[in-house]
Amino acid sequence: MIGLFDSGSGGLTVLDALRKKAPNADIVYFGDIKNAPYGTRSKEELASLTTAGIRMLQNFGTDELISACNSAALSVLLGAAGHARIIDMTRPTARAMRQYAGKRVLLLATPATIISRLYSDALETIVLLDPLPIAELAAAIEFGASRSTIRDIVRSSFRERKGRQYDLVLLGCTHYPLARDIIEREAEKMFGKVEYIDPAEAVAEEAAQRFHTEGRGKLAFKISKDSDHFRKRVAELWPDAKYTIQIT
Ligand code: DGL
């Protein structure tokens, strides 16, 4: 059984990509809403939250894991999962980015992901990478901020890069695709037409290839704090699926 975790709703974008590729996979999803957002937390806090999230998923019976959270990737790569089979967001993404050699890439991510340098170290020699941390965006999306608030956060971050040009925008936080239309509109105004890379694709592809995906398509959600926003997103993404949501 496959387990995915994130600080909240962001990993749903990875789950969505995975279910499109592997509709019969049995999946448990853990969203640590009580401790969200992760992206402004210290390396030490992230290490202990990641270890706890992984243990929780293992206790639910999952043995193949996806850390559907870029901010947790460093903890995963430093061993938070022990010997468990686990896929993090950054390695499949870095591999997928090789096809864009020489491009100018704007990396949008949380401060924790930018500070981890995982994308910088993997991509700096391949593309022209410009990392832009956006501190408030994941929380705004998670806790249901208005579209205008989200737009203002994105706009003021993009202003820091005014006058620059990019070929690609890398959505380096799994929450960001949930506000993709706003990000796209603001990016077009500031930088002109650019392409978008959503790492969910590469991560889901790797999971579909490496993990056991022939089950009954069971879907169970565990969240550390109840959230109407989370419930609404799940209902919107899988209107016809049978699933359970449990507060842990
Ligand atoms: N969605 C996660 C990520 O990809 C965490 C965002 C957050 O909780 O700050 O980084």
PDB file of C-alpha atoms and ligand atoms in Angstrom:
ATOM      1  CA  MET A   1       0.000   0.000   0.000  1.00  0.00           C
ATOM      2  CA  ILE A   2       1.260   3.482  -0.883  1.00  0.00           C
ATOM      3  CA  GLY A   3       1.422   6.293   1.669  1.00  0.00           C
ATOM      4  CA  LEU A   4       1.691   9.992   0.815  1.00  0.00           C
ATOM      5  CA  PHE A   5       2.197  12.839   3.204  1.00  0.00           C
ATOM      6  CA  ASP A   6       2.309  16.617   3.171  1.00  0.00           C
ATOM      7  CA  SER A   7       1.696  19.469   5.599  1.00  0.00           C
ATOM      8  CA  GLY A   8      -1.897  19.564   4.365  1.00  0.00           C
ATOM      9  CA  SER A   9      -3.566  19.874   0.978  1.00  0.00           C
ATOM     10  CA  GLY A  10      -0.490  20.339  -1.205  1.00  0.00           C
ATOM     11  CA  GLY A  11       0.180  16.642  -1.638  1.00  0.00           C
ATOM     12  CA  LEU A  12      -3.310  16.230  -3.094  1.00  0.00           C
ATOM     13  CA  THR A  13      -1.835  17.548  -6.340  1.00  0.00           C
ATOM     14  CA  VAL A  14       0.636  14.636  -6.310  1.00  0.00           C
ATOM     15  CA  LEU A  15      -2.088  12.189  -5.336  1.00  0.00           C
ATOM     16  CA  ASP A  16      -4.190  13.435  -8.244  1.00  0.00           C
ATOM     17  CA  ALA A  17      -1.341  12.842 -10.706  1.00  0.00           C
ATOM     18  CA  LEU A  18      -0.690   9.386  -9.222  1.00  0.00           C
ATOM     19  CA  ARG A  19      -4.330   8.292  -9.376  1.00  0.00           C
ATOM     20  CA  LYS A  20      -4.483   9.312 -13.019  1.00  0.00           C
ATOM     21  CA  LYS A  21      -1.551   7.008 -13.747  1.00  0.00           C
ATOM     22  CA  ALA A  22      -2.445   4.252 -11.286  1.00  0.00           C
ATOM     23  CA  PRO A  23      -6.197   4.292 -10.561  1.00  0.00           C
ATOM     24  CA  ASN A  24      -6.093   0.890  -8.809  1.00  0.00           C
ATOM     25  CA  ALA A  25      -3.388   1.762  -6.292  1.00  0.00           C
ATOM     26  CA  ASP A  26      -4.426   1.528  -2.632  1.00  0.00           C
ATOM     27  CA  ILE A  27      -3.421   4.769  -0.980  1.00  0.00           C
ATOM     28  CA  VAL A  28      -3.326   6.364   2.462  1.00  0.00           C
ATOM     29  CA  TYR A  29      -2.773  10.123   2.546  1.00  0.00           C
ATOM     30  CA  PHE A  30      -1.631  11.972   5.646  1.00  0.00           C
ATOM     31  CA  GLY A  31      -2.041  15.751   5.845  1.00  0.00           C
ATOM     32  CA  ASP A  32      -0.392  17.295   8.899  1.00  0.00           C
ATOM     33  CA  ILE A  33      -2.683  20.337   8.989  1.00  0.00           C
ATOM     34  CA  LYS A  34      -2.129  20.845  12.727  1.00  0.00           C
ATOM     35  CA  ASN A  35       1.531  21.656  12.020  1.00  0.00           C
ATOM     36  CA  ALA A  36       1.101  23.485   8.714  1.00  0.00           C
ATOM     37  CA  PRO A  37       2.744  25.344   7.162  1.00  0.00           C
ATOM     38  CA  TYR A  38       6.015  23.413   6.998  1.00  0.00           C
ATOM     39  CA  GLY A  39       7.826  25.791   4.679  1.00  0.00           C
ATOM     40  CA  THR A  40       8.748  28.379   7.313  1.00  0.00           C
ATOM     41  CA  ARG A  41       9.958  25.820   9.862  1.00  0.00           C
ATOM     42  CA  SER A  42      13.537  25.084  10.879  1.00  0.00           C
ATOM     43  CA  LYS A  43      15.518  22.117   9.625  1.00  0.00           C
ATOM     44  CA  GLU A  44      15.244  20.496  13.087  1.00  0.00           C
ATOM     45  CA  GLU A  45      11.472  20.932  13.277  1.00  0.00           C
ATOM     46  CA  LEU A  46      11.075  19.555   9.774  1.00  0.00           C
ATOM     47  CA  ALA A  47      13.213  16.530  10.618  1.00  0.00           C
ATOM     48  CA  SER A  48      11.037  15.603  13.576  1.00  0.00           C
ATOM     49  CA  LEU A  49       7.718  16.295  11.778  1.00  0.00           C
ATOM     50  CA  THR A  50       8.858  14.271   8.779  1.00  0.00           C
ATOM     51  CA  THR A  51       9.938  11.336  10.939  1.00  0.00           C
ATOM     52  CA  ALA A  52       6.593  11.446  12.765  1.00  0.00           C
ATOM     53  CA  GLY A  53       4.624  11.627   9.497  1.00  0.00           C
ATOM     54  CA  ILE A  54       6.495   8.687   8.027  1.00  0.00           C
ATOM     55  CA  ARG A  55       5.979   6.601  11.191  1.00  0.00           C
ATOM     56  CA  MET A  56       2.291   7.433  11.168  1.00  0.00           C
ATOM     57  CA  LEU A  57       1.959   6.244   7.568  1.00  0.00           C
ATOM     58  CA  GLN A  58       3.863   3.053   8.366  1.00  0.00           C
ATOM     59  CA  ASN A  59       1.510   2.413  11.293  1.00  0.00           C
ATOM     60  CA  PHE A  60      -1.379   2.714   8.851  1.00  0.00           C
ATOM     61  CA  GLY A  61       0.149  -0.192   6.940  1.00  0.00           C
ATOM     62  CA  THR A  62       1.852   1.596   4.066  1.00  0.00           C
ATOM     63  CA  ASP A  63       5.261   0.334   2.972  1.00  0.00           C
ATOM     64  CA  GLU A  64       5.921   2.452  -0.114  1.00  0.00           C
ATOM     65  CA  LEU A  65       5.996   6.146   0.603  1.00  0.00           C
ATOM     66  CA  ILE A  66       5.908   9.487  -1.164  1.00  0.00           C
ATOM     67  CA  SER A  67       6.958  12.611   0.641  1.00  0.00           C
ATOM     68  CA  ALA A  68       4.602  14.888  -1.310  1.00  0.00           C
ATOM     69  CA  CYS A  69       6.161  17.948   0.300  1.00  0.00           C
ATOM     70  CA  ASN A  70       9.221  19.728  -1.061  1.00  0.00           C
ATOM     71  CA  SER A  71       9.880  21.327   2.320  1.00  0.00           C
ATOM     72  CA  ALA A  72      10.297  17.849   3.865  1.00  0.00           C
ATOM     73  CA  ALA A  73      12.629  16.594   1.115  1.00  0.00           C
ATOM     74  CA  LEU A  74      15.879  17.403   2.896  1.00  0.00           C
ATOM     75  CA  SER A  75      14.772  15.475   5.998  1.00  0.00           C
ATOM     76  CA  VAL A  76      13.880  12.520   3.791  1.00  0.00           C
ATOM     77  CA  LEU A  77      17.235  12.600   2.040  1.00  0.00           C
ATOM     78  CA  LEU A  78      18.981  12.831   5.414  1.00  0.00           C
ATOM     79  CA  GLY A  79      17.388   9.557   6.453  1.00  0.00           C
ATOM     80  CA  ALA A  80      14.053  10.348   8.150  1.00  0.00           C
ATOM     81  CA  ALA A  81      12.506   7.297   6.490  1.00  0.00           C
ATOM     82  CA  GLY A  82      15.185   4.836   7.621  1.00  0.00           C
ATOM     83  CA  HIS A  83      15.210   1.898   5.223  1.00  0.00           C
ATOM     84  CA  ALA A  84      11.679   2.476   3.944  1.00  0.00           C
ATOM     85  CA  ARG A  85      11.095   2.768   0.223  1.00  0.00           C
ATOM     86  CA  ILE A  86      10.416   6.449  -0.287  1.00  0.00           C
ATOM     87  CA  ILE A  87      10.273   8.944  -3.141  1.00  0.00           C
ATOM     88  CA  ASP A  88      10.868  12.624  -2.408  1.00  0.00           C
ATOM     89  CA  MET A  89       9.775  15.530  -4.602  1.00  0.00           C
ATOM     90  CA  THR A  90      13.171  16.813  -5.655  1.00  0.00           C
ATOM     91  CA  ARG A  91      15.012  13.879  -7.212  1.00  0.00           C
ATOM     92  CA  PRO A  92      12.453  12.847  -9.859  1.00  0.00           C
ATOM     93  CA  THR A  93      11.963  16.545 -10.632  1.00  0.00           C
ATOM     94  CA  ALA A  94      15.673  17.185 -11.062  1.00  0.00           C
ATOM     95  CA  ARG A  95      15.897  14.229 -13.445  1.00  0.00           C
ATOM     96  CA  ALA A  96      12.894  15.468 -15.441  1.00  0.00           C
ATOM     97  CA  MET A  97      14.467  18.933 -15.680  1.00  0.00           C
ATOM     98  CA  ARG A  98      17.456  17.616 -17.638  1.00  0.00           C
ATOM     99  CA  GLN A  99      15.469  17.998 -20.819  1.00  0.00           C
ATOM    100  CA  TYR A 100      15.401  21.759 -20.221  1.00  0.00           C
ATOM    101  CA  ALA A 101      19.161  22.278 -20.251  1.00  0.00           C
ATOM    102  CA  GLY A 102      20.147  25.902 -20.729  1.00  0.00           C
ATOM    103  CA  LYS A 103      16.688  27.342 -19.975  1.00  0.00           C
ATOM    104  CA  ARG A 104      16.054  30.237 -17.615  1.00  0.00           C
ATOM    105  CA  VAL A 105      14.035  28.821 -14.728  1.00  0.00           C
ATOM    106  CA  LEU A 106      12.214  30.662 -11.976  1.00  0.00           C
ATOM    107  CA  LEU A 107      11.932  28.329  -8.981  1.00  0.00           C
ATOM    108  CA  LEU A 108       8.969  29.152  -6.745  1.00  0.00           C
ATOM    109  CA  ALA A 109       9.133  27.396  -3.380  1.00  0.00           C
ATOM    110  CA  THR A 110       8.915  27.799   0.372  1.00  0.00           C
ATOM    111  CA  PRO A 111      11.852  29.289   2.306  1.00  0.00           C
ATOM    112  CA  ALA A 112      12.680  25.819   3.721  1.00  0.00           C
ATOM    113  CA  THR A 113      12.962  24.329   0.237  1.00  0.00           C
ATOM    114  CA  ILE A 114      15.118  27.175  -1.051  1.00  0.00           C
ATOM    115  CA  ILE A 115      17.366  27.040   2.043  1.00  0.00           C
ATOM    116  CA  SER A 116      17.781  23.260   1.609  1.00  0.00           C
ATOM    117  CA  ARG A 117      19.481  24.000  -1.739  1.00  0.00           C
ATOM    118  CA  LEU A 118      18.276  20.646  -3.071  1.00  0.00           C
ATOM    119  CA  TYR A 119      16.968  22.159  -6.290  1.00  0.00           C
ATOM    120  CA  SER A 120      19.910  24.549  -6.583  1.00  0.00           C
ATOM    121  CA  ASP A 121      22.482  21.787  -6.166  1.00  0.00           C
ATOM    122  CA  ALA A 122      20.703  19.495  -8.609  1.00  0.00           C
ATOM    123  CA  LEU A 123      19.878  22.069 -11.271  1.00  0.00           C
ATOM    124  CA  GLU A 124      22.388  24.900 -11.151  1.00  0.00           C
ATOM    125  CA  THR A 125      24.712  23.303 -13.674  1.00  0.00           C
ATOM    126  CA  ILE A 126      21.888  22.347 -16.036  1.00  0.00           C
ATOM    127  CA  VAL A 127      19.649  25.412 -16.158  1.00  0.00           C
ATOM    128  CA  LEU A 128      19.897  29.068 -15.191  1.00  0.00           C
ATOM    129  CA  LEU A 129      18.067  28.816 -11.881  1.00  0.00           C
ATOM    130  CA  ASP A 130      16.586  31.771 -10.022  1.00  0.00           C
ATOM    131  CA  PRO A 131      15.125  30.627  -6.677  1.00  0.00           C
ATOM    132  CA  LEU A 132      12.322  32.803  -5.276  1.00  0.00           C
ATOM    133  CA  PRO A 133      11.073  31.927  -1.780  1.00  0.00           C
ATOM    134  CA  ILE A 134       7.461  32.874  -1.043  1.00  0.00           C
ATOM    135  CA  ALA A 135       6.936  32.686   2.680  1.00  0.00           C
ATOM    136  CA  GLU A 136       3.170  33.150   2.997  1.00  0.00           C
ATOM    137  CA  LEU A 137       1.757  31.441  -0.064  1.00  0.00           C
ATOM    138  CA  ALA A 138       1.419  27.815   1.070  1.00  0.00           C
ATOM    139  CA  ALA A 139      -0.359  28.822   4.303  1.00  0.00           C
ATOM    140  CA  ALA A 140      -2.671  31.184   2.420  1.00  0.00           C
ATOM    141  CA  ILE A 141      -3.673  28.344   0.092  1.00  0.00           C
ATOM    142  CA  GLU A 142      -3.945  25.782   2.895  1.00  0.00           C
ATOM    143  CA  PHE A 143      -6.167  27.899   5.108  1.00  0.00           C
ATOM    144  CA  GLY A 144      -8.436  29.174   2.347  1.00  0.00           C
ATOM    145  CA  ALA A 145      -7.325  32.788   1.948  1.00  0.00           C
ATOM    146  CA  SER A 146      -9.301  34.772  -0.633  1.00  0.00           C
ATOM    147  CA  ARG A 147      -8.184  34.813  -4.244  1.00  0.00           C
ATOM    148  CA  SER A 148      -7.296  38.489  -3.921  1.00  0.00           C
ATOM    149  CA  THR A 149      -5.048  37.811  -0.911  1.00  0.00           C
ATOM    150  CA  ILE A 150      -3.303  35.014  -2.810  1.00  0.00           C
ATOM    151  CA  ARG A 151      -2.959  37.274  -5.839  1.00  0.00           C
ATOM    152  CA  ASP A 152      -1.372  40.038  -3.719  1.00  0.00           C
ATOM    153  CA  ILE A 153       1.150  37.604  -2.198  1.00  0.00           C
ATOM    154  CA  VAL A 154       2.135  36.293  -5.633  1.00  0.00           C
ATOM    155  CA  ARG A 155       2.244  39.753  -7.172  1.00  0.00           C
ATOM    156  CA  SER A 156       4.457  41.266  -4.492  1.00  0.00           C
ATOM    157  CA  SER A 157       6.876  38.308  -4.706  1.00  0.00           C
ATOM    158  CA  PHE A 158       7.079  38.566  -8.487  1.00  0.00           C
ATOM    159  CA  ARG A 159       7.789  42.279  -8.177  1.00  0.00           C
ATOM    160  CA  GLU A 160      11.153  41.342  -6.623  1.00  0.00           C
ATOM    161  CA  ARG A 161      12.085  39.884 -10.017  1.00  0.00           C
ATOM    162  CA  LYS A 162      10.681  42.691 -12.137  1.00  0.00           C
ATOM    163  CA  GLY A 163      12.463  43.103 -15.466  1.00  0.00           C
ATOM    164  CA  ARG A 164      13.818  39.547 -15.561  1.00  0.00           C
ATOM    165  CA  GLN A 165      12.925  37.004 -18.180  1.00  0.00           C
ATOM    166  CA  TYR A 166      12.307  33.285 -17.842  1.00  0.00           C
ATOM    167  CA  ASP A 167      11.478  30.332 -20.049  1.00  0.00           C
ATOM    168  CA  LEU A 168      10.043  28.171 -17.299  1.00  0.00           C
ATOM    169  CA  VAL A 169       8.450  28.426 -13.888  1.00  0.00           C
ATOM    170  CA  LEU A 170       9.098  25.433 -11.624  1.00  0.00           C
ATOM    171  CA  LEU A 171       6.303  24.994  -9.081  1.00  0.00           C
ATOM    172  CA  GLY A 172       8.544  23.846  -6.231  1.00  0.00           C
ATOM    173  CA  CYS A 173       5.824  23.574  -3.592  1.00  0.00           C
ATOM    174  CA  THR A 174       2.992  21.085  -3.937  1.00  0.00           C
ATOM    175  CA  HIS A 175       0.482  23.674  -2.733  1.00  0.00           C
ATOM    176  CA  TYR A 176       1.193  26.035  -5.623  1.00  0.00           C
ATOM    177  CA  PRO A 177      -0.625  24.110  -8.384  1.00  0.00           C
ATOM    178  CA  LEU A 178      -3.788  24.676  -6.304  1.00  0.00           C
ATOM    179  CA  ALA A 179      -3.416  28.386  -7.151  1.00  0.00           C
ATOM    180  CA  ARG A 180      -1.931  27.831 -10.576  1.00  0.00           C
ATOM    181  CA  ASP A 181      -4.365  30.060 -12.467  1.00  0.00           C
ATOM    182  CA  ILE A 182      -3.460  33.037 -10.247  1.00  0.00           C
ATOM    183  CA  ILE A 183       0.272  32.299 -10.498  1.00  0.00           C
ATOM    184  CA  GLU A 184       0.029  32.007 -14.276  1.00  0.00           C
ATOM    185  CA  ARG A 185      -1.845  35.276 -14.665  1.00  0.00           C
ATOM    186  CA  GLU A 186       0.556  37.242 -12.465  1.00  0.00           C
ATOM    187  CA  ALA A 187       3.625  35.656 -14.094  1.00  0.00           C
ATOM    188  CA  GLU A 188       2.408  36.511 -17.540  1.00  0.00           C
ATOM    189  CA  LYS A 189       1.896  40.143 -16.538  1.00  0.00           C
ATOM    190  CA  MET A 190       5.349  40.390 -14.984  1.00  0.00           C
ATOM    191  CA  PHE A 191       7.492  38.118 -17.182  1.00  0.00           C
ATOM    192  CA  GLY A 192       5.478  37.450 -20.339  1.00  0.00           C
ATOM    193  CA  LYS A 193       4.667  33.959 -21.593  1.00  0.00           C
ATOM    194  CA  VAL A 194       6.412  31.153 -19.713  1.00  0.00           C
ATOM    195  CA  GLU A 195       5.983  27.379 -19.438  1.00  0.00           C
ATOM    196  CA  TYR A 196       5.180  25.618 -16.184  1.00  0.00           C
ATOM    197  CA  ILE A 197       6.676  22.508 -14.625  1.00  0.00           C
ATOM    198  CA  ASP A 198       4.605  20.768 -11.973  1.00  0.00           C
ATOM    199  CA  PRO A 199       6.844  18.180 -10.232  1.00  0.00           C
ATOM    200  CA  ALA A 200       3.761  16.095  -9.376  1.00  0.00           C
ATOM    201  CA  GLU A 201       4.005  14.581 -12.858  1.00  0.00           C
ATOM    202  CA  ALA A 202       7.571  13.244 -12.521  1.00  0.00           C
ATOM    203  CA  VAL A 203       7.001  12.056  -8.940  1.00  0.00           C
ATOM    204  CA  ALA A 204       3.780  10.242  -9.842  1.00  0.00           C
ATOM    205  CA  GLU A 205       5.477   8.670 -12.843  1.00  0.00           C
ATOM    206  CA  GLU A 206       8.302   7.348 -10.701  1.00  0.00           C
ATOM    207  CA  ALA A 207       5.854   5.982  -8.113  1.00  0.00           C
ATOM    208  CA  ALA A 208       3.742   4.351 -10.828  1.00  0.00           C
ATOM    209  CA  GLN A 209       6.852   2.596 -12.130  1.00  0.00           C
ATOM    210  CA  ARG A 210       8.479   1.590  -8.851  1.00  0.00           C
ATOM    211  CA  PHE A 211       5.570   0.910  -6.483  1.00  0.00           C
ATOM    212  CA  HIS A 212       2.808  -1.694  -6.358  1.00  0.00           C
ATOM    213  CA  THR A 213      -0.191  -0.104  -7.972  1.00  0.00           C
ATOM    214  CA  GLU A 214      -2.497  -3.047  -8.610  1.00  0.00           C
ATOM    215  CA  GLY A 215      -4.898  -2.930  -5.687  1.00  0.00           C
ATOM    216  CA  ARG A 216      -8.557  -1.987  -5.407  1.00  0.00           C
ATOM    217  CA  GLY A 217      -8.172   1.752  -5.714  1.00  0.00           C
ATOM    218  CA  LYS A 218      -8.825   2.289  -1.982  1.00  0.00           C
ATOM    219  CA  LEU A 219      -8.400   5.841  -0.773  1.00  0.00           C
ATOM    220  CA  ALA A 220      -8.109   6.893   2.877  1.00  0.00           C
ATOM    221  CA  PHE A 221      -7.256  10.338   4.217  1.00  0.00           C
ATOM    222  CA  LYS A 222      -5.872  11.018   7.681  1.00  0.00           C
ATOM    223  CA  ILE A 223      -5.517  14.597   8.859  1.00  0.00           C
ATOM    224  CA  SER A 224      -4.033  15.851  12.125  1.00  0.00           C
ATOM    225  CA  LYS A 225      -6.666  18.611  12.372  1.00  0.00           C
ATOM    226  CA  ASP A 226     -10.085  18.889  10.790  1.00  0.00           C
ATOM    227  CA  SER A 227     -10.387  21.357   7.947  1.00  0.00           C
ATOM    228  CA  ASP A 228     -13.339  22.274   5.736  1.00  0.00           C
ATOM    229  CA  HIS A 229     -10.906  23.511   3.092  1.00  0.00           C
ATOM    230  CA  PHE A 230      -9.238  20.103   2.952  1.00  0.00           C
ATOM    231  CA  ARG A 231     -12.581  18.273   2.804  1.00  0.00           C
ATOM    232  CA  LYS A 232     -13.803  20.566   0.039  1.00  0.00           C
ATOM    233  CA  ARG A 233     -10.659  20.059  -2.037  1.00  0.00           C
ATOM    234  CA  VAL A 234     -10.896  16.284  -1.755  1.00  0.00           C
ATOM    235  CA  ALA A 235     -14.574  16.389  -2.755  1.00  0.00           C
ATOM    236  CA  GLU A 236     -13.769  18.598  -5.741  1.00  0.00           C
ATOM    237  CA  LEU A 237     -10.850  16.476  -6.911  1.00  0.00           C
ATOM    238  CA  TRP A 238     -12.603  13.095  -6.591  1.00  0.00           C
ATOM    239  CA  PRO A 239     -16.338  13.704  -6.800  1.00  0.00           C
ATOM    240  CA  ASP A 240     -17.065  10.090  -7.719  1.00  0.00           C
ATOM    241  CA  ALA A 241     -14.532   8.255  -5.563  1.00  0.00           C
ATOM    242  CA  LYS A 242     -15.256   6.393  -2.333  1.00  0.00           C
ATOM    243  CA  TYR A 243     -12.945   7.485   0.460  1.00  0.00           C
ATOM    244  CA  THR A 244     -12.728   8.017   4.184  1.00  0.00           C
ATOM    245  CA  ILE A 245     -11.401  11.057   6.060  1.00  0.00           C
ATOM    246  CA  GLN A 246     -10.260  10.487   9.620  1.00  0.00           C
ATOM    247  CA  ILE A 247      -8.831  12.937  12.157  1.00  0.00           C
ATOM    248  CA  THR A 248      -5.803  11.341  13.769  1.00  0.00           C
TER     249      THR A 248
HETATM  250  N1  DGL B   1       3.419  21.555   0.169  1.00  0.00           N
HETATM  251  C1  DGL B   1       4.644  21.589   0.864  1.00  0.00           C
HETATM  252  C2  DGL B   1       5.821  21.841  -0.028  1.00  0.00           C
HETATM  253  O1  DGL B   1       5.832  21.320  -1.126  1.00  0.00           O
HETATM  254  C3  DGL B   1       4.616  22.335   2.190  1.00  0.00           C
HETATM  255  C4  DGL B   1       4.212  23.753   2.154  1.00  0.00           C
HETATM  256  C5  DGL B   1       4.096  24.307   3.533  1.00  0.00           C
HETATM  257  O2  DGL B   1       3.448  23.669   4.381  1.00  0.00           O
HETATM  258  O3  DGL B   1       4.673  25.377   3.786  1.00  0.00           O
HETATM  259  O4  DGL B   1       6.771  22.494   0.326  1.00  0.00           O
END
